[in-house]
PDB file of N, CA and C in Angstrom:
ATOM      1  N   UNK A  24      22.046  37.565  10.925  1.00 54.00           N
ATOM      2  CA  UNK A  24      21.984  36.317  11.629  1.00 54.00           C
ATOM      3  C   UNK A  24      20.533  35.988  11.976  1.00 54.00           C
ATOM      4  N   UNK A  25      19.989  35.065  11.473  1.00 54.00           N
ATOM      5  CA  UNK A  25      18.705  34.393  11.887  1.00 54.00           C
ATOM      6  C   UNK A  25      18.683  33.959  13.653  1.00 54.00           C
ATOM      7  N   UNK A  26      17.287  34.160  13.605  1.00 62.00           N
ATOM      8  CA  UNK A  26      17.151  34.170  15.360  1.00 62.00           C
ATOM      9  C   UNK A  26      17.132  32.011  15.510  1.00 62.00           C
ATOM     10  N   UNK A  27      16.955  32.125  16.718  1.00 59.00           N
ATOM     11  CA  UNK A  27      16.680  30.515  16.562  1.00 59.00           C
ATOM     12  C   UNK A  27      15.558  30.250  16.248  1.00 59.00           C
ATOM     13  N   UNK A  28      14.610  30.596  16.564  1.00 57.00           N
ATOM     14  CA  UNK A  28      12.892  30.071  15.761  1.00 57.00           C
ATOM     15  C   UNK A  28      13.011  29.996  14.791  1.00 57.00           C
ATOM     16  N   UNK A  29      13.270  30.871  13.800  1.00 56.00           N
ATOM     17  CA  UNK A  29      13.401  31.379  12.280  1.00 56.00           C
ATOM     18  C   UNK A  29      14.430  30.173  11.637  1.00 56.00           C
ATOM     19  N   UNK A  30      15.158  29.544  12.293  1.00 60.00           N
ATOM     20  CA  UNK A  30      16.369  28.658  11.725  1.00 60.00           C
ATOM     21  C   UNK A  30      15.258  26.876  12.014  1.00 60.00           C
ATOM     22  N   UNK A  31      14.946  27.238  13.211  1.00 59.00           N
ATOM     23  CA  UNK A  31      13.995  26.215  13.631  1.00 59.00           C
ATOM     24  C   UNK A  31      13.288  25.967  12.335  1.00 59.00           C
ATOM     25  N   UNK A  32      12.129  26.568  11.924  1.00 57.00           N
ATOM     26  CA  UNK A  32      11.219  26.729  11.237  1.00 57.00           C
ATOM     27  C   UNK A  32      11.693  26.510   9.998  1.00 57.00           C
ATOM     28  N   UNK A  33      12.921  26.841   9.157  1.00 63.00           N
ATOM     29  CA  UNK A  33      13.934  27.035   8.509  1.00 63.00           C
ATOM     30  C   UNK A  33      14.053  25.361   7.608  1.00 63.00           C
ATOM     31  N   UNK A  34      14.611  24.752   9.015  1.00 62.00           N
ATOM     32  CA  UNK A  34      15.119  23.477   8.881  1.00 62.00           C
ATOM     33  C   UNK A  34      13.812  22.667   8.718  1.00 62.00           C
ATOM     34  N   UNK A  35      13.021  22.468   9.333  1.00 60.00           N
ATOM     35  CA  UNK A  35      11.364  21.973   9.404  1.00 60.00           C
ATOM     36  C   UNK A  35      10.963  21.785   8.232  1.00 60.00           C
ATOM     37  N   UNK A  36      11.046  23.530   7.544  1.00 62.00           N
ATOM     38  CA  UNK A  36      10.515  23.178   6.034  1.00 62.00           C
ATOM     39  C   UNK A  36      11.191  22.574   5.213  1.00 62.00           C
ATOM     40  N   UNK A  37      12.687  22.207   4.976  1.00 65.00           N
ATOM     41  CA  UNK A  37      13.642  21.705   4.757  1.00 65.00           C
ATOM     42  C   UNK A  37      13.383  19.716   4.737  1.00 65.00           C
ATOM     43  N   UNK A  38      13.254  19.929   5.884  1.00 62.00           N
ATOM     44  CA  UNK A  38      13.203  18.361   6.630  1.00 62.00           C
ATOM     45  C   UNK A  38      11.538  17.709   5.965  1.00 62.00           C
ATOM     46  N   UNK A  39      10.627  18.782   6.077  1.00 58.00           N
ATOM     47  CA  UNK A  39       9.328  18.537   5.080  1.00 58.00           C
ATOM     48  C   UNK A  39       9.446  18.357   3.584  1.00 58.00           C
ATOM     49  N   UNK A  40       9.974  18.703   2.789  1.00 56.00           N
ATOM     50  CA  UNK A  40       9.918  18.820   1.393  1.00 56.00           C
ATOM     51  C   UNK A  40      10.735  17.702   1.573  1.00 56.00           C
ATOM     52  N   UNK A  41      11.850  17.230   2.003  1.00 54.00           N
ATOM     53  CA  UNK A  41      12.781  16.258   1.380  1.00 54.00           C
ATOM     54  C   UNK A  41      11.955  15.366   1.976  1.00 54.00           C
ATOM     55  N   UNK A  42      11.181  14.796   2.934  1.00 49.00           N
ATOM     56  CA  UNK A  42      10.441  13.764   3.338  1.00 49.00           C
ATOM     57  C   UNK A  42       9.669  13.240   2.496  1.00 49.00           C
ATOM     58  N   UNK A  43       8.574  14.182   1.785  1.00 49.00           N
ATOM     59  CA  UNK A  43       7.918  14.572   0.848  1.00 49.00           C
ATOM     60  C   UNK A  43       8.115  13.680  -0.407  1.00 49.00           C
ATOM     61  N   UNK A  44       9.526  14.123  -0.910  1.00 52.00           N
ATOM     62  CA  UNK A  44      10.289  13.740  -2.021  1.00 52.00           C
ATOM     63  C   UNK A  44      10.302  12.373  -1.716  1.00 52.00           C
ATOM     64  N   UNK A  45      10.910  11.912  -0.438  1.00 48.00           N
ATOM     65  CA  UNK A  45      11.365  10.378  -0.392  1.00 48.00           C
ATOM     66  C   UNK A  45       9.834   9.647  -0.780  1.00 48.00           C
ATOM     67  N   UNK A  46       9.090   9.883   0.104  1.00 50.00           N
ATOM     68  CA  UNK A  46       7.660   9.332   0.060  1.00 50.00           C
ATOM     69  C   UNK A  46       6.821   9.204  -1.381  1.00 50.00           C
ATOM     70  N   UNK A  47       7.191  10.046  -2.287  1.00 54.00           N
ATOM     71  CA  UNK A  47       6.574   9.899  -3.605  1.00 54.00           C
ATOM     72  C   UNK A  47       6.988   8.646  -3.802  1.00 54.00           C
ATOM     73  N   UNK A  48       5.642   7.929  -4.304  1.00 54.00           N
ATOM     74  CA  UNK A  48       5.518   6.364  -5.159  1.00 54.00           C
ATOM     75  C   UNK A  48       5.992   6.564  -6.617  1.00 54.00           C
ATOM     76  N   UNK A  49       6.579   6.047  -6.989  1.00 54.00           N
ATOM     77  CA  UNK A  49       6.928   5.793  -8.296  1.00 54.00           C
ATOM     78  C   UNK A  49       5.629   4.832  -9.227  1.00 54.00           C
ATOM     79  N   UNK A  50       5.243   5.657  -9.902  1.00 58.00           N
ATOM     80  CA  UNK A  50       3.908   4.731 -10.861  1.00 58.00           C
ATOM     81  C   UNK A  50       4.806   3.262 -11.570  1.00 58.00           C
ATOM     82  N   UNK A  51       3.689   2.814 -11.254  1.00 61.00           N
ATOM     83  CA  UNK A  51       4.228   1.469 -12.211  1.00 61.00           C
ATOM     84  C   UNK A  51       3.779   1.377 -13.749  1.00 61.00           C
ATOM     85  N   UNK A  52       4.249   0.889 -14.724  1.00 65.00           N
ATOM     86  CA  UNK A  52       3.789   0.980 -15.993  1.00 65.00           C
ATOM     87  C   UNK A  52       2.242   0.480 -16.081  1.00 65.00           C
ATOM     88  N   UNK A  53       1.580   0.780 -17.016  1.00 69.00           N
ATOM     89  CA  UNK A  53       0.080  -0.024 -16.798  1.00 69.00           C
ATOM     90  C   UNK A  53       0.575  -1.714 -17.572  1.00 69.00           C
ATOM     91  N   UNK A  54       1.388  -1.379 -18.681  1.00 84.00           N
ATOM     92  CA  UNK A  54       1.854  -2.320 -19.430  1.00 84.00           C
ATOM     93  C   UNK A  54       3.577  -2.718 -19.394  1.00 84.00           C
ATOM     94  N   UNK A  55       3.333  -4.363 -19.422  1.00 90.00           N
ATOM     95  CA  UNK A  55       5.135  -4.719 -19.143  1.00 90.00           C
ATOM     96  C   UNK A  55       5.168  -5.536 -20.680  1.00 90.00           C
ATOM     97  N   UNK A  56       7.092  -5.516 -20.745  1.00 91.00           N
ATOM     98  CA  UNK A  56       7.251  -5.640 -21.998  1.00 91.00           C
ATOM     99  C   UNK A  56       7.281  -7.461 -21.637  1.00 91.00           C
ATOM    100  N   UNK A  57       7.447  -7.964 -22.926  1.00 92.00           N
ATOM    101  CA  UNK A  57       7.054  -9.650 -22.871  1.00 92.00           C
ATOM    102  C   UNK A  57       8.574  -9.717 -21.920  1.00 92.00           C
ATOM    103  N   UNK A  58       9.765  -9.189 -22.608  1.00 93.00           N
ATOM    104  CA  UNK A  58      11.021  -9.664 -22.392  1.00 93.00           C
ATOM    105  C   UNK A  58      11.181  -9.597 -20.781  1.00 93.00           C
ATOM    106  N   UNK A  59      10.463  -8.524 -20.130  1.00 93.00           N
ATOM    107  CA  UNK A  59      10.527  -8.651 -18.586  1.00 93.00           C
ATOM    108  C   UNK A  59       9.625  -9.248 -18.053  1.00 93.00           C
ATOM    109  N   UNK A  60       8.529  -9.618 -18.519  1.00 93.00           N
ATOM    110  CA  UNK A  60       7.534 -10.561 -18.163  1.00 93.00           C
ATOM    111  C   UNK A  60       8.117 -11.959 -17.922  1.00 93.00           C
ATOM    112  N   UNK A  61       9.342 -12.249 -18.904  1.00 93.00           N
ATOM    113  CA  UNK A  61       9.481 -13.394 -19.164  1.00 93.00           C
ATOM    114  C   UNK A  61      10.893 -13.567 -18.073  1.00 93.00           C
ATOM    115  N   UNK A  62      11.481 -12.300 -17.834  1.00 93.00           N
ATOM    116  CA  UNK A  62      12.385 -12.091 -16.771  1.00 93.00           C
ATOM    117  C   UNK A  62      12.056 -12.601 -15.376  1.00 93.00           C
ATOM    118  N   UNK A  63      10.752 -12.018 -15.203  1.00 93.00           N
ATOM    119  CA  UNK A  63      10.307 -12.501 -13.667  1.00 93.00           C
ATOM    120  C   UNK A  63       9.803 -13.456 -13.700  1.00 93.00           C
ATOM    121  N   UNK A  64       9.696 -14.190 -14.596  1.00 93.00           N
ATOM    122  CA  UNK A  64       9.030 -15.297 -14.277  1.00 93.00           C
ATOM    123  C   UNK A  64      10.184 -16.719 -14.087  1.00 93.00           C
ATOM    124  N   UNK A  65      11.111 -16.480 -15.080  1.00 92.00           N
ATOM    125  CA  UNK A  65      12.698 -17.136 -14.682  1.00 92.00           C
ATOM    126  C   UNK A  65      12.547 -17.216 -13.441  1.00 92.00           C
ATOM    127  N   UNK A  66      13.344 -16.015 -13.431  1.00 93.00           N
ATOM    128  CA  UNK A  66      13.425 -15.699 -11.513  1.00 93.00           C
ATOM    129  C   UNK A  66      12.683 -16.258 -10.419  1.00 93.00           C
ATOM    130  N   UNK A  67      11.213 -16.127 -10.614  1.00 92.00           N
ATOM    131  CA  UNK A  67      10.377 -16.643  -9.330  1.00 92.00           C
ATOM    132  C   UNK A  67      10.619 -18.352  -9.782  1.00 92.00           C
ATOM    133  N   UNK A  68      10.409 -19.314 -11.017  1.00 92.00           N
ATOM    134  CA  UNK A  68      10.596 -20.557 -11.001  1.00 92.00           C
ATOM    135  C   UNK A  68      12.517 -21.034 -10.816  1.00 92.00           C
ATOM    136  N   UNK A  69      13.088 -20.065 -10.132  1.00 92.00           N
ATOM    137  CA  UNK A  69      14.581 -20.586 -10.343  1.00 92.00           C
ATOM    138  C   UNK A  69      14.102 -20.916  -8.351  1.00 92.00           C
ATOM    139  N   UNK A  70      13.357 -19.744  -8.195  1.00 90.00           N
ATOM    140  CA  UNK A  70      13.878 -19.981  -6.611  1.00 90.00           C
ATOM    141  C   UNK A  70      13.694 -19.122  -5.756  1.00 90.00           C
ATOM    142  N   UNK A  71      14.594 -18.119  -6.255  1.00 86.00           N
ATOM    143  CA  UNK A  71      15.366 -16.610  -5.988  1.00 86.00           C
ATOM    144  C   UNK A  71      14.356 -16.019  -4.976  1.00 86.00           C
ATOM    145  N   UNK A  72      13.208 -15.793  -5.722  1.00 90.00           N
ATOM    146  CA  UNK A  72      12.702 -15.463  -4.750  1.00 90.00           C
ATOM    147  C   UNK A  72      10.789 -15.684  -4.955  1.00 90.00           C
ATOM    148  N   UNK A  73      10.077 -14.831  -3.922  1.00 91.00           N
ATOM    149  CA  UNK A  73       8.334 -15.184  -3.992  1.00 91.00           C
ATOM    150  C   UNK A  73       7.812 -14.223  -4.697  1.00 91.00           C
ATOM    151  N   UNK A  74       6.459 -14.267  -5.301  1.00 91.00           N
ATOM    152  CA  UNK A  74       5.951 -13.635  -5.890  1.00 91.00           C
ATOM    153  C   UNK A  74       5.968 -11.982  -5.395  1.00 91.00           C
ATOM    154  N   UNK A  75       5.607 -11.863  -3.492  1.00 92.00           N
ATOM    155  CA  UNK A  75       5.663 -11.006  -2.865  1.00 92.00           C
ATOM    156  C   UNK A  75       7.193  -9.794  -2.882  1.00 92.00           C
ATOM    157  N   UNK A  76       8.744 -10.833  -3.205  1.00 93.00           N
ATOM    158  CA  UNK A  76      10.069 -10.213  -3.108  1.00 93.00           C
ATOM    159  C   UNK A  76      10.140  -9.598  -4.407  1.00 93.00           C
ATOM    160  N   UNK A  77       9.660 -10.150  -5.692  1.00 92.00           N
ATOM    161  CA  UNK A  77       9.354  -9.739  -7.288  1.00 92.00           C
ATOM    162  C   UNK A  77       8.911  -8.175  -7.032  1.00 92.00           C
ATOM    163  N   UNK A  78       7.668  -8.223  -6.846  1.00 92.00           N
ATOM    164  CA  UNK A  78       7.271  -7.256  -7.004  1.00 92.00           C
ATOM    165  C   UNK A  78       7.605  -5.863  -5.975  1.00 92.00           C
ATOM    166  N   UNK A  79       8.376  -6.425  -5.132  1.00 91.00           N
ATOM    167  CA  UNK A  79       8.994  -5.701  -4.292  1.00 91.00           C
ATOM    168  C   UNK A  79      10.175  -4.888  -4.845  1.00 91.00           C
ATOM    169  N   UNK A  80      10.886  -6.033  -5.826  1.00 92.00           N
ATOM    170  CA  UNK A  80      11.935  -5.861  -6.057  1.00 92.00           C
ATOM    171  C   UNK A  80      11.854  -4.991  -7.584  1.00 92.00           C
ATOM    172  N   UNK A  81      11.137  -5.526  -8.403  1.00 91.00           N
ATOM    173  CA  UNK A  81      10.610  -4.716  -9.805  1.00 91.00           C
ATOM    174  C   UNK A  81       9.124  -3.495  -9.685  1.00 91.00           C
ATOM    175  N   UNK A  82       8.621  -3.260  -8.333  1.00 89.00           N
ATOM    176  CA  UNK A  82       8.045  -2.301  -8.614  1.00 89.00           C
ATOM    177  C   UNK A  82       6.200  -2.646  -9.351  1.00 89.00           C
ATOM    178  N   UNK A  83       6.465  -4.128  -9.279  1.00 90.00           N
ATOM    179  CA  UNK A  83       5.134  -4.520 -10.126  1.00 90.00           C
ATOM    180  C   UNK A  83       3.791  -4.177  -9.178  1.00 90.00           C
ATOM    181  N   UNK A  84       3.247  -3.496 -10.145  1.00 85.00           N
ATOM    182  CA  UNK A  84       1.527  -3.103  -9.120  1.00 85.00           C
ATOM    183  C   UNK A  84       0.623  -4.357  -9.554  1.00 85.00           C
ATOM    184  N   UNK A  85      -0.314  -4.595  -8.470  1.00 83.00           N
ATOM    185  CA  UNK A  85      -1.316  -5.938  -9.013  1.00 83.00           C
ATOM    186  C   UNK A  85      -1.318  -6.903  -8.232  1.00 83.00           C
ATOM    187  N   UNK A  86      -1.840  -7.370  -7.871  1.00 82.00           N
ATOM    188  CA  UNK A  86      -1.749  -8.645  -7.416  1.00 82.00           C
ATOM    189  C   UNK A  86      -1.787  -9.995  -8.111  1.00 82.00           C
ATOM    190  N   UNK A  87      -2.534  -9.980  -8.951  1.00 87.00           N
ATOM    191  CA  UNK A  87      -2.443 -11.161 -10.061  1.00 87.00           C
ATOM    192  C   UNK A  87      -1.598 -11.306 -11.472  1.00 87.00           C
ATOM    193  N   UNK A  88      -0.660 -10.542 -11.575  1.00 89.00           N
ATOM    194  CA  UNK A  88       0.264  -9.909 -13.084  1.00 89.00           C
ATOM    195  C   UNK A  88       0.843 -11.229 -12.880  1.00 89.00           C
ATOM    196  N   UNK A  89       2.094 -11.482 -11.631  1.00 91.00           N
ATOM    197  CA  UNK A  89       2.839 -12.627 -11.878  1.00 91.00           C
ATOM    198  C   UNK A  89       2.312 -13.831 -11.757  1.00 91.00           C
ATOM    199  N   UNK A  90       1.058 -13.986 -11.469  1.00 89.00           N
ATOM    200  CA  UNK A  90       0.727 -15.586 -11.409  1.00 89.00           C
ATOM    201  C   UNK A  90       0.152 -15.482 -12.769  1.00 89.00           C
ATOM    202  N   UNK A  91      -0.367 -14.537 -13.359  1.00 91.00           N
ATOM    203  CA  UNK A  91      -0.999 -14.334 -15.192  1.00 91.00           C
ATOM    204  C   UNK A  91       0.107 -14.770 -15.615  1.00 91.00           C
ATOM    205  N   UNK A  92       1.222 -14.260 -15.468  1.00 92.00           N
ATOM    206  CA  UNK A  92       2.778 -14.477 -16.291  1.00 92.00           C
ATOM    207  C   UNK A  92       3.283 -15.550 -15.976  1.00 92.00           C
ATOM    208  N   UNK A  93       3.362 -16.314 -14.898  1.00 91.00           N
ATOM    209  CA  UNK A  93       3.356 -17.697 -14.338  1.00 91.00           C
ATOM    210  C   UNK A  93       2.781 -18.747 -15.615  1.00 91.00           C
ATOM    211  N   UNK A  94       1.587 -18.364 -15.931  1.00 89.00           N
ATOM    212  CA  UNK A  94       0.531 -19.857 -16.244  1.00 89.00           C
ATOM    213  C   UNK A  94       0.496 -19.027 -17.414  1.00 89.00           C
ATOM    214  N   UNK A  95       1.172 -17.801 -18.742  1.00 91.00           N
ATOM    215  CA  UNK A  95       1.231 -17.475 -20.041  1.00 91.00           C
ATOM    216  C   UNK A  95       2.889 -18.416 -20.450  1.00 91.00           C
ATOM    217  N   UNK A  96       3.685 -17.834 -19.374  1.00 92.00           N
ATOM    218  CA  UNK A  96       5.022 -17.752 -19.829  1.00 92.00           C
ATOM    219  C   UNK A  96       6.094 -18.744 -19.490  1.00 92.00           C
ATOM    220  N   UNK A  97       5.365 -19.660 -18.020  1.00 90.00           N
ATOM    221  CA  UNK A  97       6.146 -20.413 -17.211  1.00 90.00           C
ATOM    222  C   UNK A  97       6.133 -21.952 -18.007  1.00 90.00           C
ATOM    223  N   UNK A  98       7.552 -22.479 -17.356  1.00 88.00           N
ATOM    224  CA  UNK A  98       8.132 -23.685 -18.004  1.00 88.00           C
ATOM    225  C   UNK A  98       7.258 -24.957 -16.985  1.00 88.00           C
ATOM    226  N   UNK A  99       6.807 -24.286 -16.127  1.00 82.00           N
ATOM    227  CA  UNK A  99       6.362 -25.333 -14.968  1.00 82.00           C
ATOM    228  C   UNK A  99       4.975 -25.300 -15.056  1.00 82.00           C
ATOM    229  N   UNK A 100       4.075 -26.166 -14.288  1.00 78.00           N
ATOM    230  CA  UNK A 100       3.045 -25.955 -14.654  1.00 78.00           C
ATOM    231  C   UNK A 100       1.888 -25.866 -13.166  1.00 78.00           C
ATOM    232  N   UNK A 101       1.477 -24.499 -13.150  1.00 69.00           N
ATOM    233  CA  UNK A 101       0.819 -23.871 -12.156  1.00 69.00           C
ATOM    234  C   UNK A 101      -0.726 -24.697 -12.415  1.00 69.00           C
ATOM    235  N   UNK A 102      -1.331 -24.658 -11.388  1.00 68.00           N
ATOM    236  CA  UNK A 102      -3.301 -24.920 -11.041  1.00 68.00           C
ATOM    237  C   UNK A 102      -3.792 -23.349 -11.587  1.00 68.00           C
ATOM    238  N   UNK A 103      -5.091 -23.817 -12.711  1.00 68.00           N
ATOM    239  CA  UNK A 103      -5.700 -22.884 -13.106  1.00 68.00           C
ATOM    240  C   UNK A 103      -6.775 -23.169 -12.066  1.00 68.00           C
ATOM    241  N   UNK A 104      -7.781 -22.215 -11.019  1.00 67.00           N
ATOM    242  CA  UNK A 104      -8.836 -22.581 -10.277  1.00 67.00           C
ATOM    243  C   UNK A 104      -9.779 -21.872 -11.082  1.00 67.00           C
ATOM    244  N   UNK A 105     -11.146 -22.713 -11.237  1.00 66.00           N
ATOM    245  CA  UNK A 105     -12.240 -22.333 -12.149  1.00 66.00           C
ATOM    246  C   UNK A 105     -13.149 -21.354 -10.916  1.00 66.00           C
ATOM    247  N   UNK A 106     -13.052 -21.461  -9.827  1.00 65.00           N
ATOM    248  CA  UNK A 106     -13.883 -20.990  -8.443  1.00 65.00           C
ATOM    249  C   UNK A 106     -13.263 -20.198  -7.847  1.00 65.00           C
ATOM    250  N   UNK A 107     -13.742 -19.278  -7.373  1.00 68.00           N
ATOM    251  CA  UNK A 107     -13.418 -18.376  -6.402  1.00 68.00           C
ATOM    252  C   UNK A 107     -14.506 -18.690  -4.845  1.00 68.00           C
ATOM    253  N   UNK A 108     -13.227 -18.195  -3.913  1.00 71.00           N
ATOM    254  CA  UNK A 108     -14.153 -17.991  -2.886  1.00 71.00           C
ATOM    255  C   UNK A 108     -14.577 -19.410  -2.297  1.00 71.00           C
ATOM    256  N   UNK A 109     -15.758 -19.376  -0.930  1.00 74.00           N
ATOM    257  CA  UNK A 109     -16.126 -20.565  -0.562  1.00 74.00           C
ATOM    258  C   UNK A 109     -17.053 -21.364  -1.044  1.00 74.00           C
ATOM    259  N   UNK A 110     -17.007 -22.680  -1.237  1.00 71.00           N
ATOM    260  CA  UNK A 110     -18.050 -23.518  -1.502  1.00 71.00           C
ATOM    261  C   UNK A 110     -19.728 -22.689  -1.081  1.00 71.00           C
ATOM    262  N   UNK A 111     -20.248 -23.222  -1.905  1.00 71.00           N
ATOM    263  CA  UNK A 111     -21.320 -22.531  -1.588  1.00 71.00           C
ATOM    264  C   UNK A 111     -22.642 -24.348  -0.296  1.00 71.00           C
ATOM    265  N   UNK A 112     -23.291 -23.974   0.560  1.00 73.00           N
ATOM    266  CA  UNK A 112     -23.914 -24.733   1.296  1.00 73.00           C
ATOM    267  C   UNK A 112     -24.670 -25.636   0.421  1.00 73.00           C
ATOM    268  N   UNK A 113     -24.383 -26.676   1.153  1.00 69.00           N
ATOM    269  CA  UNK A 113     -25.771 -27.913   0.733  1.00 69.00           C
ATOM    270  C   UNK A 113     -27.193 -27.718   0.629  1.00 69.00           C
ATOM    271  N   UNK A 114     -27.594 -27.268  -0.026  1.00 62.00           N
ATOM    272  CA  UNK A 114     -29.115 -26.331   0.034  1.00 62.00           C
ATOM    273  C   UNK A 114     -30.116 -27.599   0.974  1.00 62.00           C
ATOM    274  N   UNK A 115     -30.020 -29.111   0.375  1.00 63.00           N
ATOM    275  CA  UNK A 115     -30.637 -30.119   0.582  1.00 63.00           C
ATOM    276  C   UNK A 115     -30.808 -30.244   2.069  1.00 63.00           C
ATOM    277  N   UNK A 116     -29.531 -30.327   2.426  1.00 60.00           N
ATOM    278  CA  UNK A 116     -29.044 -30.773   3.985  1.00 60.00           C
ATOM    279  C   UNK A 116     -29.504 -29.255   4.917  1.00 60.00           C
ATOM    280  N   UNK A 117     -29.778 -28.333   4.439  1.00 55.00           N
ATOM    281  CA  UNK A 117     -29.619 -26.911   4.804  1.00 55.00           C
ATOM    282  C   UNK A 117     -31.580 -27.176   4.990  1.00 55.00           C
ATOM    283  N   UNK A 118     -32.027 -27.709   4.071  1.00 58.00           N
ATOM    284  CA  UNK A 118     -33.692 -27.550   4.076  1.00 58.00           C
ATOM    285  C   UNK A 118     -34.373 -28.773   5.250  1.00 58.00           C
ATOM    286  N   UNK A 119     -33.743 -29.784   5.309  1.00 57.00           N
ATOM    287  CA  UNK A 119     -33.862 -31.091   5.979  1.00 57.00           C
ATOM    288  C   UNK A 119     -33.802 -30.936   7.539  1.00 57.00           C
ATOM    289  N   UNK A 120     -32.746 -29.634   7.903  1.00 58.00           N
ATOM    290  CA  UNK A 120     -32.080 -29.881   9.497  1.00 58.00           C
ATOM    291  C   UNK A 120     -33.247 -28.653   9.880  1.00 58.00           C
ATOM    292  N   UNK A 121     -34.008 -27.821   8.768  1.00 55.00           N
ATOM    293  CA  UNK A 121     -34.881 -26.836   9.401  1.00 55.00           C
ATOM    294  C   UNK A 121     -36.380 -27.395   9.474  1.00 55.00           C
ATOM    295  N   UNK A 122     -36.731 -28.545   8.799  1.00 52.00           N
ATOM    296  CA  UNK A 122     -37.654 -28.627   9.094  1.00 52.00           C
ATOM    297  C   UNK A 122     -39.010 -29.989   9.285  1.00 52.00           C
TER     298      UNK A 122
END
């Protein structure tokens, strides 16, 4: 018969490894096939759900995969933005108010 510490300790390591297990991430593919590409993209233009529930729901790593698959694959038609980020300052108006 195990003492109680020993059962303590017992269960702990028990309760550690299966935690362990749950917590492993599942890798995502580096590459998706067209036919599921073309799956989620149905899906997000039916409605169902946001880009954020998709990838929740399929596991997709990335942040930009479904809006790429959006504006390759989609029936609708998304804004391509040529700019990132903020406008950059009026250099003119910026030289004028200093001096």
């Amino acid at each position: 018969m195990l003492c109680p510490v020993l059962k303590k300790v017992d269960y702990i390591i028990k309760y550690m490894s299966s935690e362990k297990e749950l917590n492993k991430r599942v890798k995502s593919p580096s590459s998706y096939s067209e036919a599921f590409k073309r799956v989620v993209v149905s899906e997000y233009e039916s409605g169902l759900l946001g880009k954020a529930g998709l990838k929740r729901k399929y596991g997709i790593s990335g942040n930009s995969c479904i809006s790429r698959w959006l504006i390759k694959y989609g029936k609708l038609k998304h804004p391509i933005y040529l700019s990132k980020g903020r406008p950059m300052k009026d250099s003119d108006k910026h030289k004028r108010t200093r001096g």
